[in-house]
Coordinates of C-alpha atoms in Angstrom, one line a residue:
X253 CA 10.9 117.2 -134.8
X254 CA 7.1 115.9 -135.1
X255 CA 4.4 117.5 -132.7
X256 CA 0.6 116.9 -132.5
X257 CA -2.2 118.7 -131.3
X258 CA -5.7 118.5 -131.2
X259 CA -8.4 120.7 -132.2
X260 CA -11.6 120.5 -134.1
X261 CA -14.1 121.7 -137.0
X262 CA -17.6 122.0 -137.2
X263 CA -19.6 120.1 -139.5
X264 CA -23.3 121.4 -139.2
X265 CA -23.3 121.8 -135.4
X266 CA -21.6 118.8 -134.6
X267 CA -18.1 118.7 -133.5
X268 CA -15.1 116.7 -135.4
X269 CA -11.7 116.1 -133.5
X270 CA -8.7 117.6 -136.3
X271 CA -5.0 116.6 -135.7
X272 CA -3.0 118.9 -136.2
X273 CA 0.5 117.7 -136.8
X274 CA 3.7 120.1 -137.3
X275 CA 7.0 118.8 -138.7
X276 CA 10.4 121.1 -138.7
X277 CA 13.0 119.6 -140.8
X278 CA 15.7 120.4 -142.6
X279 CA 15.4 122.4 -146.3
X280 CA 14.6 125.4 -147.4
X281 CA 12.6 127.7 -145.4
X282 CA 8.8 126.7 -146.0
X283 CA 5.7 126.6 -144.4
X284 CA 3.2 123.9 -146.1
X285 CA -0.1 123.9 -144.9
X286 CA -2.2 120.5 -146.0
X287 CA -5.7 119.0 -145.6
X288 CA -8.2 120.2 -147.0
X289 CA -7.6 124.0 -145.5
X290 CA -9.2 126.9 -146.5
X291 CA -8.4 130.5 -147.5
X292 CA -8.2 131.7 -143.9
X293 CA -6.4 128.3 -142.9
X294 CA -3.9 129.3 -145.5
X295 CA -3.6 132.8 -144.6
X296 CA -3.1 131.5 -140.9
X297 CA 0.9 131.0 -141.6
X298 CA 2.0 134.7 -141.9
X299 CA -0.6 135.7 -139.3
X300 CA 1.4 132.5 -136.9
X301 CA 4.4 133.6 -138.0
X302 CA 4.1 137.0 -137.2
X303 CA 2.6 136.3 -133.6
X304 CA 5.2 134.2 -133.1
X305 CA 7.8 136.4 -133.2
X306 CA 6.3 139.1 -131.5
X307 CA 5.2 137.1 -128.6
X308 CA 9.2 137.0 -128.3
X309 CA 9.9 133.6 -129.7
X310 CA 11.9 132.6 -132.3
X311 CA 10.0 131.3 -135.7
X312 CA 12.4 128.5 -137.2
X313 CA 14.0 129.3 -140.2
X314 CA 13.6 125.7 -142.1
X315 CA 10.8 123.7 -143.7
X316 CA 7.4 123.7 -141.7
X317 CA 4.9 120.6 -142.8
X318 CA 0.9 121.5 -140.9
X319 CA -0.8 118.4 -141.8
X320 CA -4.6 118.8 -140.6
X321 CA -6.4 115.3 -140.0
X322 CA -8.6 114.0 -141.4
X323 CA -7.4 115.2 -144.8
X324 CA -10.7 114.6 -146.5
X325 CA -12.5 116.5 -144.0
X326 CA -12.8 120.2 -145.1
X327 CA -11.5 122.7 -142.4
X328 CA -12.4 126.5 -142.3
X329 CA -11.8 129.5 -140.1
X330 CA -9.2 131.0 -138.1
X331 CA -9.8 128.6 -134.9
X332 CA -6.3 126.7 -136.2
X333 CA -4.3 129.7 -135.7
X334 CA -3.9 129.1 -131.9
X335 CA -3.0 124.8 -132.4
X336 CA -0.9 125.9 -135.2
X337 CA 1.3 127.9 -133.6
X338 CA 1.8 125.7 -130.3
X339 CA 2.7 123.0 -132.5
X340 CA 5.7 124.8 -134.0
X341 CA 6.6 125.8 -131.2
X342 CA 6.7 122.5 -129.6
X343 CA 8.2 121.2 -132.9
X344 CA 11.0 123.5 -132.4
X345 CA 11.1 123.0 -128.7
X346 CA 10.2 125.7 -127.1
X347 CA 7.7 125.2 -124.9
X348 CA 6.6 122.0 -122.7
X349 CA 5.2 119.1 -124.7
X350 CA 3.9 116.2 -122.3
X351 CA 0.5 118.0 -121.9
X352 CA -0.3 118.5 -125.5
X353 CA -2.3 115.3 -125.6
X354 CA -4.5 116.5 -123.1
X355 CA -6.2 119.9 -124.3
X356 CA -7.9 120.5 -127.4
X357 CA -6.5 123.9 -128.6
X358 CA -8.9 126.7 -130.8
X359 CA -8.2 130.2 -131.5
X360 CA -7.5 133.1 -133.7
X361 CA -4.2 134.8 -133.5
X362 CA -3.4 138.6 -133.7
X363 CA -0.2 139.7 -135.3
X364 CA 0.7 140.5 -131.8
X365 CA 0.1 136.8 -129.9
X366 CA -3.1 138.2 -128.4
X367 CA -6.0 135.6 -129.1
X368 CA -9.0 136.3 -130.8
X369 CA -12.4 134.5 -130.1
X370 CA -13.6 132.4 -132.4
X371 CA -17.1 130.9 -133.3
X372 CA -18.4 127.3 -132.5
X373 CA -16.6 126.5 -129.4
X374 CA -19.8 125.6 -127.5
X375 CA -21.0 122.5 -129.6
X376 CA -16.9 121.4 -129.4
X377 CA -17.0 121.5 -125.9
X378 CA -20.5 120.1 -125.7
X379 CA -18.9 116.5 -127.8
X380 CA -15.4 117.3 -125.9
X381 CA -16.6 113.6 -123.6
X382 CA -17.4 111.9 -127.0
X383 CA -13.9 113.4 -128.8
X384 CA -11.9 112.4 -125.8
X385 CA -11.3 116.0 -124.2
X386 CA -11.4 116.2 -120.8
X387 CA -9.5 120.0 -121.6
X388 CA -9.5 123.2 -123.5
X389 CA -7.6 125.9 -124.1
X390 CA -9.5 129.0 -125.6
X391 CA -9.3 132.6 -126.2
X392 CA -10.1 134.5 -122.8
X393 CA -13.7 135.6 -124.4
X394 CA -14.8 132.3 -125.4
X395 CA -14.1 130.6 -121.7
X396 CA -17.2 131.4 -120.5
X397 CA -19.1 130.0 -123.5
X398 CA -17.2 126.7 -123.5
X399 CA -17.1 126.4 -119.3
X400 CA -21.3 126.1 -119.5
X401 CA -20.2 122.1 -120.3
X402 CA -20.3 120.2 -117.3
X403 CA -17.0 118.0 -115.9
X404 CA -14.7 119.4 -118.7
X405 CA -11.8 121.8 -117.6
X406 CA -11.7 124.9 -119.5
X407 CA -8.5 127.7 -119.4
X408 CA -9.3 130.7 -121.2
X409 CA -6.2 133.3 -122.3
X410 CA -5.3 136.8 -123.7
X411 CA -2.2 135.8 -125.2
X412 CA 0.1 133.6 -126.4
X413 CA 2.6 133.6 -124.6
X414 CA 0.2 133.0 -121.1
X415 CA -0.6 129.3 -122.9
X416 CA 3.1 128.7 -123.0
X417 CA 3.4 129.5 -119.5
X418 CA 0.4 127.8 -118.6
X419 CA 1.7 124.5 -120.9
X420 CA 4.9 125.0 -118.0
X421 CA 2.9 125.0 -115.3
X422 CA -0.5 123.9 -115.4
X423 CA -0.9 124.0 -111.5
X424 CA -1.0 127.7 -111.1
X425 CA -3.9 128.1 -113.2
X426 CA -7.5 127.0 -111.8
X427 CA -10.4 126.3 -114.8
X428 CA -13.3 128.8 -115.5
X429 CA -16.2 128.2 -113.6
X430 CA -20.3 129.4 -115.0
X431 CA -22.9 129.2 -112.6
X432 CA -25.4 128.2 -115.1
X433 CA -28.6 127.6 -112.7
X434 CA -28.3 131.3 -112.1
X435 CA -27.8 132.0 -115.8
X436 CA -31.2 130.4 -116.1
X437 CA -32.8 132.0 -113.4
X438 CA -32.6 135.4 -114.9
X439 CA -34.4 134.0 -118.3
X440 CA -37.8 135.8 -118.1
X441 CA -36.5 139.1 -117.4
X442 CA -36.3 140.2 -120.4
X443 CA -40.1 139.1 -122.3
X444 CA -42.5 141.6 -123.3
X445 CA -45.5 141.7 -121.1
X446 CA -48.7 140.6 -122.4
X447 CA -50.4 142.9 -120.2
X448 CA -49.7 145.7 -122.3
X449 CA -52.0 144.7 -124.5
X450 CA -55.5 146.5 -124.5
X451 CA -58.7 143.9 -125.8
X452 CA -57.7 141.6 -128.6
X453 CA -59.4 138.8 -126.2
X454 CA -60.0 136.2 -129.3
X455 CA -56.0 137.2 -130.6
X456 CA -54.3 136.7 -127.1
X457 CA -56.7 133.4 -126.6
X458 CA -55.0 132.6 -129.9
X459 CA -51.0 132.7 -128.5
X460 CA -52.5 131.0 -124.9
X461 CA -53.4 128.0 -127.0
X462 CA -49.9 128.5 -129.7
X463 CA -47.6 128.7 -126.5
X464 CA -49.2 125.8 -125.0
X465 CA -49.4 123.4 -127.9
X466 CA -46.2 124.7 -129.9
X467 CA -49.0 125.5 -132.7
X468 CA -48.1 127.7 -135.9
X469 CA -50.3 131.1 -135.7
X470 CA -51.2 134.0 -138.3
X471 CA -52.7 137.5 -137.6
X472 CA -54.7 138.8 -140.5
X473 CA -55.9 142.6 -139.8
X474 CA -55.6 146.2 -140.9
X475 CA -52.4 148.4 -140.3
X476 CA -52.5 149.4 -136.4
X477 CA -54.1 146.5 -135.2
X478 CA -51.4 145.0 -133.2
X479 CA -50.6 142.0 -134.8
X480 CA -46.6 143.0 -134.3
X481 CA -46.9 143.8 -130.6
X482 CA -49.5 140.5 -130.4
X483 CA -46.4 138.2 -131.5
X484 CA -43.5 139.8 -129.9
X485 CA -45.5 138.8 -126.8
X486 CA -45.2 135.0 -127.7
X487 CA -42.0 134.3 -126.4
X488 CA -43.0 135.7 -122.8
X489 CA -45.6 132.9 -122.2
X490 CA -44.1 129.7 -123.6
X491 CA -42.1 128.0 -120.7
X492 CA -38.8 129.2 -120.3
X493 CA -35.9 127.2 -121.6
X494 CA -34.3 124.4 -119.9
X495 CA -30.5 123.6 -119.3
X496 CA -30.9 120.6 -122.2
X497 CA -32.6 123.4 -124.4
X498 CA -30.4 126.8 -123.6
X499 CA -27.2 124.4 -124.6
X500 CA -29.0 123.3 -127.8
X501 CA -29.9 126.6 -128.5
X502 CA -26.4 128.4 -127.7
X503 CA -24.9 125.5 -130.0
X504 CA -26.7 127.1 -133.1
X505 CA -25.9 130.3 -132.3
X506 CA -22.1 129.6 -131.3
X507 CA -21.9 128.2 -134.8
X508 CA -22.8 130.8 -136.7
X509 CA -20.8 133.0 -134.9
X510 CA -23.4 135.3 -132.5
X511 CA -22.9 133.9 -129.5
X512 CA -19.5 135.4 -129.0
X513 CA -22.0 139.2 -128.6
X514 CA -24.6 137.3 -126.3
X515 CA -22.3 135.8 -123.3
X516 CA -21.7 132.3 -122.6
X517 CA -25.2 130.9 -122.9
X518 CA -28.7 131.6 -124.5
X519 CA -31.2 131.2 -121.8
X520 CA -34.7 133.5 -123.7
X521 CA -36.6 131.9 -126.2
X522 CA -35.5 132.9 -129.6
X523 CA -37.3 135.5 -131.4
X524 CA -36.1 136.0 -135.1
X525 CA -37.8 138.5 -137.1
X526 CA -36.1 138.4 -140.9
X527 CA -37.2 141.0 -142.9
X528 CA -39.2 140.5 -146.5
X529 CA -36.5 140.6 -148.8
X530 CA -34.9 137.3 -147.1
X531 CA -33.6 134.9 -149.5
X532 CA -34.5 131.1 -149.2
X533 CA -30.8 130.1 -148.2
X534 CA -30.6 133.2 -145.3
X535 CA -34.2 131.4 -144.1
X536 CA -33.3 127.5 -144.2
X537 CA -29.6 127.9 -144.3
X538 CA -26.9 127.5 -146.7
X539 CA -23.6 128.4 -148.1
X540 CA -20.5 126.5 -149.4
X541 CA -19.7 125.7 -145.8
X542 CA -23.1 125.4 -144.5
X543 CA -24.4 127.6 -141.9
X544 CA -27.9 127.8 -139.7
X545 CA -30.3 130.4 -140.8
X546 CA -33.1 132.2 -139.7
X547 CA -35.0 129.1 -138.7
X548 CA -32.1 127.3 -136.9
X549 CA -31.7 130.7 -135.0
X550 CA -35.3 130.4 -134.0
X551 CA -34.7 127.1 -133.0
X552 CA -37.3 126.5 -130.0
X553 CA -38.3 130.0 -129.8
X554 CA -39.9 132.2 -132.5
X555 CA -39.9 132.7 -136.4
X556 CA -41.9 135.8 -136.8
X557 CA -42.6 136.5 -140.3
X558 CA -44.0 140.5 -140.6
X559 CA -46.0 140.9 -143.7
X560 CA -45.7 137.3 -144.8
X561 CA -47.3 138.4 -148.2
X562 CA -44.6 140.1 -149.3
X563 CA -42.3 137.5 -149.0
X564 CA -41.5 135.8 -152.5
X565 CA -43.6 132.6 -152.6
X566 CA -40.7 130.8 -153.7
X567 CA -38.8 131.6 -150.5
X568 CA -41.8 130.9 -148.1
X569 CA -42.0 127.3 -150.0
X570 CA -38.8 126.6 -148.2
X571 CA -40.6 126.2 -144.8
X572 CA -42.7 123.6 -145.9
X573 CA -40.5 120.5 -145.5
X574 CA -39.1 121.4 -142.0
X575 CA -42.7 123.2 -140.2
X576 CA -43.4 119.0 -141.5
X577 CA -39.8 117.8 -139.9
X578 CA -38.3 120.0 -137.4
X579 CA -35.4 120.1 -139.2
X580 CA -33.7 121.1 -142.3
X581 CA -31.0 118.8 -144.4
X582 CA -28.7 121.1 -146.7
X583 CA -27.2 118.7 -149.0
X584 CA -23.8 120.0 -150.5
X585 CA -21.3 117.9 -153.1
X586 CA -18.6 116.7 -150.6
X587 CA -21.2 116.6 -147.7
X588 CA -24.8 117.1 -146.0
X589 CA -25.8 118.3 -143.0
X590 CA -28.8 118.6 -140.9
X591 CA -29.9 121.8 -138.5
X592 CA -32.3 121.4 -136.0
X593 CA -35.5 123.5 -136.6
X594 CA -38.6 122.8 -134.0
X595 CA -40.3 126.5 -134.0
X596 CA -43.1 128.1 -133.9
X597 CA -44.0 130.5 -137.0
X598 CA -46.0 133.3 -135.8
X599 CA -47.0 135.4 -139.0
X600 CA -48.9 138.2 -140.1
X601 CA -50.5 140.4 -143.0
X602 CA -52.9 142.5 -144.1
X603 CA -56.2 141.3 -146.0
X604 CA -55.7 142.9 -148.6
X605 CA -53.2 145.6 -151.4
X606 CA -54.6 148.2 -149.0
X607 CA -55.0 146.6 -145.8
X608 CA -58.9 147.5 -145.2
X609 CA -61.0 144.8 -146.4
X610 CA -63.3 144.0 -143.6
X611 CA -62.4 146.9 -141.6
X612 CA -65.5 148.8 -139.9
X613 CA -63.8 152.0 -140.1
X614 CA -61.9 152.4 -143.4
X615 CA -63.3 150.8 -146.8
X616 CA -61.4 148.7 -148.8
X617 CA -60.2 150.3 -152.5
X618 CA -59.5 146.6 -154.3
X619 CA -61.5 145.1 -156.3
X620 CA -61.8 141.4 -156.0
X621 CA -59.3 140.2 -158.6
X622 CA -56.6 142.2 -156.7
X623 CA -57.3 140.7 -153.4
X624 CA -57.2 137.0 -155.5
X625 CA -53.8 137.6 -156.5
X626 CA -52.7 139.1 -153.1
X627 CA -53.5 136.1 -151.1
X628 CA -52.4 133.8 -154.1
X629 CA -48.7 134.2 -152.9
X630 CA -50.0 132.1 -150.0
X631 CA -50.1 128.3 -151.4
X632 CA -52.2 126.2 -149.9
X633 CA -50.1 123.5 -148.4
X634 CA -48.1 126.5 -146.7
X635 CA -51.2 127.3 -145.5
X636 CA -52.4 123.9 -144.4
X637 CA -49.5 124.2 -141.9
X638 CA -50.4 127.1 -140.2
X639 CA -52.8 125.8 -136.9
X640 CA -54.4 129.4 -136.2
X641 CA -55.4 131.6 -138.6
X642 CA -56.9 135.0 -136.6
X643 CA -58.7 138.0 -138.2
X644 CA -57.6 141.1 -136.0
X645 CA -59.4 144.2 -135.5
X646 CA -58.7 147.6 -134.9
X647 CA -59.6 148.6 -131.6
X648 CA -62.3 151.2 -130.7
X649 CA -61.4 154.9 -129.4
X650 CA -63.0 153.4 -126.0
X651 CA -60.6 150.3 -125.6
X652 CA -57.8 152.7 -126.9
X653 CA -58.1 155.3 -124.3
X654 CA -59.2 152.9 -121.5
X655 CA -56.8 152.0 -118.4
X656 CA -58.3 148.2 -118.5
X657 CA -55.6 145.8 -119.4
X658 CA -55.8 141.8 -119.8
X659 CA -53.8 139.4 -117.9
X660 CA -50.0 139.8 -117.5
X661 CA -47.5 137.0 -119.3
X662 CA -47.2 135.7 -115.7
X663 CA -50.6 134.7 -115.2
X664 CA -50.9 133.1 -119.3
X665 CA -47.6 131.3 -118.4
X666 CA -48.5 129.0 -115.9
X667 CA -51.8 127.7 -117.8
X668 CA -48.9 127.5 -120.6
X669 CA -46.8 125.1 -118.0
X670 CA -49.4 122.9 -117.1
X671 CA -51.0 122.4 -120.0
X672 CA -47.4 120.9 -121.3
X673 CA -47.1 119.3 -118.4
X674 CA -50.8 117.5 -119.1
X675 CA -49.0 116.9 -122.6
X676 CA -45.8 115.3 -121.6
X677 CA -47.1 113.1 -119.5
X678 CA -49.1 111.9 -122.2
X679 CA -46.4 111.2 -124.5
X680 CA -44.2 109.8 -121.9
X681 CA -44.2 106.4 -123.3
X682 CA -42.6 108.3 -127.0
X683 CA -39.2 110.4 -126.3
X684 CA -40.1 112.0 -129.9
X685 CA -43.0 114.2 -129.0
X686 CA -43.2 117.2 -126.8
X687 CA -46.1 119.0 -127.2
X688 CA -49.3 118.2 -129.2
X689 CA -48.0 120.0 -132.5
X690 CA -45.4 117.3 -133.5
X691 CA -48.4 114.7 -132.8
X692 CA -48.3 111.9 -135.4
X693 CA -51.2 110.0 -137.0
X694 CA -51.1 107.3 -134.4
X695 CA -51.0 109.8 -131.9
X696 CA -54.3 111.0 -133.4
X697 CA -55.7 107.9 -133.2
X698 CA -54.9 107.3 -129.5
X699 CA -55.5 110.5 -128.1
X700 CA -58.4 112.5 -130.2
X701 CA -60.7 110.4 -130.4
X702 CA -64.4 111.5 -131.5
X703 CA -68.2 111.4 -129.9
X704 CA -70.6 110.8 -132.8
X705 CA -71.5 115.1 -132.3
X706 CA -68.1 115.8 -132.4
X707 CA -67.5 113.5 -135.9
X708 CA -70.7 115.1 -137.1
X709 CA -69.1 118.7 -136.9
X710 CA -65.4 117.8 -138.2
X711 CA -67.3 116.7 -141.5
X712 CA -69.3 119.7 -142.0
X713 CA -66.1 122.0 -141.6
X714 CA -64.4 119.9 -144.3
X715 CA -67.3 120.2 -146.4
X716 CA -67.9 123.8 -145.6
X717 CA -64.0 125.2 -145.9
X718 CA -62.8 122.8 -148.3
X719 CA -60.1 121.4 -145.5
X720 CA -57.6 118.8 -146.5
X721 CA -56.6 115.8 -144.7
X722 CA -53.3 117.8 -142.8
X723 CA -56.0 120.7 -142.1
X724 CA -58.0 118.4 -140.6
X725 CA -55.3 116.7 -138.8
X726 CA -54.2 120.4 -137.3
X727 CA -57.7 121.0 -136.1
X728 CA -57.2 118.1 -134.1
X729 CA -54.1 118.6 -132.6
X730 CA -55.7 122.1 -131.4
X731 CA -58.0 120.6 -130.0
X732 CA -56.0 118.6 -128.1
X733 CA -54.4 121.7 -126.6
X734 CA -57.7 123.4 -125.6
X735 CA -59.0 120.4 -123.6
X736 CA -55.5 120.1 -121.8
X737 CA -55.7 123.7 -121.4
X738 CA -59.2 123.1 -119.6
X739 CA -58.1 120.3 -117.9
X740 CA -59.9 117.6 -119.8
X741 CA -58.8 113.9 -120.8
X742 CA -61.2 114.0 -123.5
X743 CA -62.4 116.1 -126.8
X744 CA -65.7 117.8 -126.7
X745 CA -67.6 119.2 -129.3
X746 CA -67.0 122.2 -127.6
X747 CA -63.1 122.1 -127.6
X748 CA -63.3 121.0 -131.9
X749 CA -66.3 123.7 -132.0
X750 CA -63.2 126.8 -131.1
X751 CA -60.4 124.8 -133.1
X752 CA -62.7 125.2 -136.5
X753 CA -63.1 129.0 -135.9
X754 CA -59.5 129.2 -136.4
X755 CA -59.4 128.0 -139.8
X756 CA -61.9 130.6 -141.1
X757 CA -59.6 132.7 -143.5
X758 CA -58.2 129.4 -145.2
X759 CA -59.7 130.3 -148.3
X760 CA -60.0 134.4 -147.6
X761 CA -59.6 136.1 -151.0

């Protein structure tokens, strides 16, 4: 006897809908697995088998055909256990078939019949409209994570043999249910405060303006200045997530498998913090089945690079193409996929081997040629893409000791909101731009316009610093942000006058 299910794989982050088809026949007893499966699709037979007959049903003894369709499309992972196994055992007539066409089965199966979760169930119930799903049947710890879709019935289970019962009699069961505006309410809970931070006026004017205009940022300053505690602070004053955003989010992080340890929806701004010795696939992503990295994860949040000279150049040369694009393409043999990327990049360093140079309390032991080849790990289109560049200082014993504090993330926040408010209502007219970083030329040419003063002082700075064209472009786009963060319509000298200042270290050797 024929049976079909339906299921799905994950290509990127979108969603394909898999048949998966079981035949029992006559011959010699076989189980065939075909379609393009993989080395845990393969394996998935014994573990079916096995659950199967400990979930106290009997596994046929004759030849078992799983074809998975599309055949050219590559499937992976243990999700298929779960369809699998409901398909022989509808083959084989054991449990109720007229609701199979309905649900879209995933999940991993223990030698036991208990079900596993799996990873990427959120971006397959976020298509589950487009596949023609208006069901699901998932392991009991991914129901939450698939429920945050809207108008799609979701039944989660511990075992086996509760979706046979449940394929019996689908009445006694009701669908899981996430309150998801409360989810959302609870989002800034868990931010650093920017109040902790004592002075660093010109560095926390610095994130005010990032946070507000979505602009890359770079702290340059001497062991113990704060640059780390300055950009852990970030996330705590951009606006917080919206529903739209949180599912776009959770989708990244469902596929690569770390949503399953942070409940059923992401609802903080991303703060990813790789360490030095990243490789360039574990940054842009990668792998034979492609997967997000680092700056998917950070995907509109954070991408906070600590001592970004000691990355290998080659590896920071990856984030070129998407701080340009927003997104990365991964281009493989059989197939390519794109991951979404629109982050900020907070990052910081020292100014030197030694960390002193320009510090008022410790001198500086390297000579110029060191300091040369220390910043020449920085190219300088990677550069050109980095908005704010700001020279930190130590603090004095006075501002140490002192009780005086700035102004709490609260406070920064709401300037934050309505200057992006200011912003979007700007680009209302063009559904590709949200804030004043992904500005395009014409963009430019619309909304920074010049005074003859303000013209006059552009050219100087490109004369003075050696700027190139994108430099120059960035200057303008902050600018942008510090009018709409004082409320202007229009660019004055004095709003290009502070956007300069923060490309002083462009050429600091």
């Amino acid at each position: 006897m024929l049976a079909r299910i339906w299921s799905s794989a994950i290509v990127g982050i979108d969603a394909v809908k898999v048949g998966v088809e079981v035949d029992v026949s006559g011959g010699l007893p076989k189980t065939i697995v075909v379609g393009l499966p993989d080395a845990a699709i393969q394996e998935s037979k014994e573990r079916v088998k096995a659950a199967i007959k400990n979930a106290g049903f009997a596994f046929p003894v004759r030849k078992i055909v799983v074809n998975l369709t599309p055949a050219d499309l590559r499937k992976e992972g243990p999700s298929f256990d779960l369809p699998i196994a409901i398909g022989v055992l509808a083959a084989s007539e054991q449990v109720n078939a007229y609701l199979l066409g309905d649900y879209l089965f995933l999940g991993e199966l223990s030698l036991d019949g208990s079900l596993r979760p799996v990873a990427g169930v959120l971006p397959i119930a976020a298509a589950a409209s487009r596949l023609g799903i208006s069901g699901m049947i998932v392991p009991e710890n991914n129901a939450q994570e698939a429920a945050v879709v809207k108008d799609l019935s979701v039944y989660g289970f511990q075992h086996l043999t509760e979706v046979v019962r449940f394929l019996d009699n689908p009445e006694k069961y009701q669908p899981v249910e996430v309150d998801t505006t409360a989810k959302l309410s609870q989002s800034s809970k868990y931010y650093l405060d920017l109040k902790d931070v004592k002075g660093q006026v010109h560095a926390r004017r610095a994130l005010e303006i990032a946070a507000a205009g979505g602009h890359n940022l770079i702290f340059v300053g001497p062991p113990g200045s704060g640059k780390t505690m300055l950009a852990k602070r970030l996330p705590g004053i951009l606006p917080c997530l919206d529903f739209s955003e949180a599912l776009e989010v959770s989708q990244i992080h469902s596929v690569a498998g770390l949503l399953k340890d942070k409940g059923s929806l992401i609802t903080t701004r991303p703060f990813r913090s790789p360490h030095h010795s990243a490789s360039g696939p574990s940054l842009v992503g990668g792998g034979s089945f492609p997967r997000p990295g680092e700056i998917s994860l950070a995907h509109k949040g954070v991408l906070f690079l600590d001592e970004l000279t000691e990355f290998k150049r080659n590896v920071l040369e990856y984030l070129r193409q998407p701080l340009e694009d927003g997104q990365v393409t991964i281009s493989r043999t059989r197939q390519s996929v794109e991951f979404p990327a629109q982050f900020t990049l907070v990052a910081s360093t020292n100014p030197c081997p030694c960390g002193y140079f320009g510090d008022d309390i410790q001198s500086c032991t390297c000579s110029p040629r060191q300091r040369t080849q220390y910043w020449a790990k920085l190219s300088g289109p990677l550069m050109d893409r980095i908005d704010l560049q700001v020279v930190v200082s130590r603090l004095k014993a006075e501002e140490m000791t002192g009780k005086i504090t700035g102004e709490n993330s609260q406070l920064v926040r709401e300037r934050v909101i309505s200057a992006r408010a200011r912003a979007r209502a700007r680009f209302a007219k063009d559904g590709q731009v949200s804030c004043n970083s992904e500005m395009r030329s014409h963009h430019l040419r619309d909304f920074c316009q010049l005074d003859d003063g303000s013209r006059n002082l552009l050219e100087s700075a490109i004369w003075k610093l050696g700027l190139s064209a994108r430099a120059m472009d960035r200057i303008l786009k902050v600018s942008r942000t510090i009018a709409d963060l004082a409320g202007d319509d229009n660019l004055q000298t004095s709003h290009l006058a502070e956007a300069i200042q923060y490309r002083t270290i462009d050429r600091m050797q």
